[in-house]
Amino acid sequence: MAETPLGRPIGTVRAYLAMAIVAVFLAGHLAGAIWLLTQGEVESALALLGAVSLEAGTVTGFYFGARGAQRAA
């Protein structure tokens, strides 16, 4: 039997890393947006929240797109 990373099924560690990256970006951007809102910078806070959705969409699209391509092959 082949060794798998951390004893998990193949692809699980990559999924964990993707979720961790999205969570770190989300937490950092949300903290920045809250700080900007407390400073009265509403437009900047909204721009930062827009960046979060763009980053999360990019990572999610890449992850599911890669999985769909694997199934088709």
mmCIF file of C-alpha atoms in Angstrom:
data_model
loop_
_atom_site.group_PDB
_atom_site.id
_atom_site.type_symbol
_atom_site.label_atom_id
_atom_site.label_comp_id
_atom_site.label_asym_id
_atom_site.label_seq_id
_atom_site.Cartn_x
_atom_site.Cartn_y
_atom_site.Cartn_z
ATOM 1 C CA MET A 1 0.000 0.000 0.000
ATOM 2 C CA ALA A 2 1.373 3.414 -0.959
ATOM 3 C CA GLU A 3 2.213 6.017 1.634
ATOM 4 C CA THR A 4 -0.222 8.912 1.739
ATOM 5 C CA PRO A 5 0.437 12.366 3.187
ATOM 6 C CA LEU A 6 -0.538 12.521 6.864
ATOM 7 C CA GLY A 7 -2.277 9.172 6.465
ATOM 8 C CA ARG A 8 -5.169 10.803 4.585
ATOM 9 C CA PRO A 9 -6.586 10.015 1.133
ATOM 10 C CA ILE A 10 -4.802 11.567 -1.834
ATOM 11 C CA GLY A 11 -5.847 15.189 -2.342
ATOM 12 C CA THR A 12 -6.967 15.767 1.242
ATOM 13 C CA VAL A 13 -3.837 17.644 2.306
ATOM 14 C CA ARG A 14 -4.162 19.908 -0.740
ATOM 15 C CA ALA A 15 -7.766 20.610 0.256
ATOM 16 C CA TYR A 16 -6.695 21.408 3.824
ATOM 17 C CA LEU A 17 -4.081 23.838 2.522
ATOM 18 C CA ALA A 18 -6.573 25.531 0.205
ATOM 19 C CA MET A 19 -9.079 25.945 3.036
ATOM 20 C CA ALA A 20 -6.381 27.302 5.356
ATOM 21 C CA ILE A 21 -5.220 29.848 2.777
ATOM 22 C CA VAL A 22 -8.778 31.060 2.172
ATOM 23 C CA ALA A 23 -9.417 31.235 5.942
ATOM 24 C CA VAL A 24 -6.260 33.283 6.563
ATOM 25 C CA PHE A 25 -7.089 35.707 3.738
ATOM 26 C CA LEU A 26 -10.669 35.989 4.960
ATOM 27 C CA ALA A 27 -9.674 36.648 8.571
ATOM 28 C CA GLY A 28 -7.033 39.199 7.620
ATOM 29 C CA HIS A 29 -9.233 41.067 5.184
ATOM 30 C CA LEU A 30 -12.217 41.070 7.530
ATOM 31 C CA ALA A 31 -10.063 42.431 10.346
ATOM 32 C CA GLY A 32 -8.754 45.117 8.003
ATOM 33 C CA ALA A 33 -12.258 45.979 6.827
ATOM 34 C CA ILE A 34 -13.516 46.276 10.406
ATOM 35 C CA TRP A 35 -10.577 48.508 11.282
ATOM 36 C CA LEU A 36 -11.224 50.673 8.220
ATOM 37 C CA LEU A 37 -14.904 50.968 9.160
ATOM 38 C CA THR A 38 -13.949 52.151 12.658
ATOM 39 C CA GLN A 39 -11.759 54.799 11.006
ATOM 40 C CA GLY A 40 -14.661 55.973 8.837
ATOM 41 C CA GLU A 41 -13.179 54.659 5.558
ATOM 42 C CA VAL A 42 -16.326 52.975 4.228
ATOM 43 C CA GLU A 43 -15.217 52.910 0.571
ATOM 44 C CA SER A 44 -11.877 51.318 1.426
ATOM 45 C CA ALA A 45 -13.576 48.721 3.639
ATOM 46 C CA LEU A 46 -15.948 47.779 0.825
ATOM 47 C CA ALA A 47 -13.033 47.502 -1.602
ATOM 48 C CA LEU A 48 -11.248 45.186 0.818
ATOM 49 C CA LEU A 49 -14.334 42.994 1.146
ATOM 50 C CA GLY A 50 -14.537 42.892 -2.658
ATOM 51 C CA ALA A 51 -10.938 41.663 -2.733
ATOM 52 C CA VAL A 52 -11.867 38.868 -0.306
ATOM 53 C CA SER A 53 -14.646 37.642 -2.555
ATOM 54 C CA LEU A 54 -12.347 37.795 -5.580
ATOM 55 C CA GLU A 55 -9.628 35.767 -3.841
ATOM 56 C CA ALA A 56 -12.059 33.218 -2.431
ATOM 57 C CA GLY A 57 -13.708 32.832 -5.825
ATOM 58 C CA THR A 58 -10.373 32.333 -7.533
ATOM 59 C CA VAL A 59 -9.193 29.645 -5.114
ATOM 60 C CA THR A 60 -12.576 27.895 -5.114
ATOM 61 C CA GLY A 61 -12.836 27.990 -8.909
ATOM 62 C CA PHE A 62 -9.340 26.616 -9.333
ATOM 63 C CA TYR A 63 -9.927 23.834 -6.807
ATOM 64 C CA PHE A 64 -13.216 22.639 -8.269
ATOM 65 C CA GLY A 65 -12.024 23.206 -11.848
ATOM 66 C CA ALA A 66 -8.995 21.000 -11.253
ATOM 67 C CA ARG A 67 -11.177 18.315 -9.678
ATOM 68 C CA GLY A 68 -13.587 18.416 -12.603
ATOM 69 C CA ALA A 69 -10.728 18.040 -15.081
ATOM 70 C CA GLN A 70 -9.428 15.009 -13.153
ATOM 71 C CA ARG A 71 -12.824 13.298 -13.304
ATOM 72 C CA ALA A 72 -13.172 13.945 -17.036
ATOM 73 C CA ALA A 73 -9.795 12.371 -17.781
#
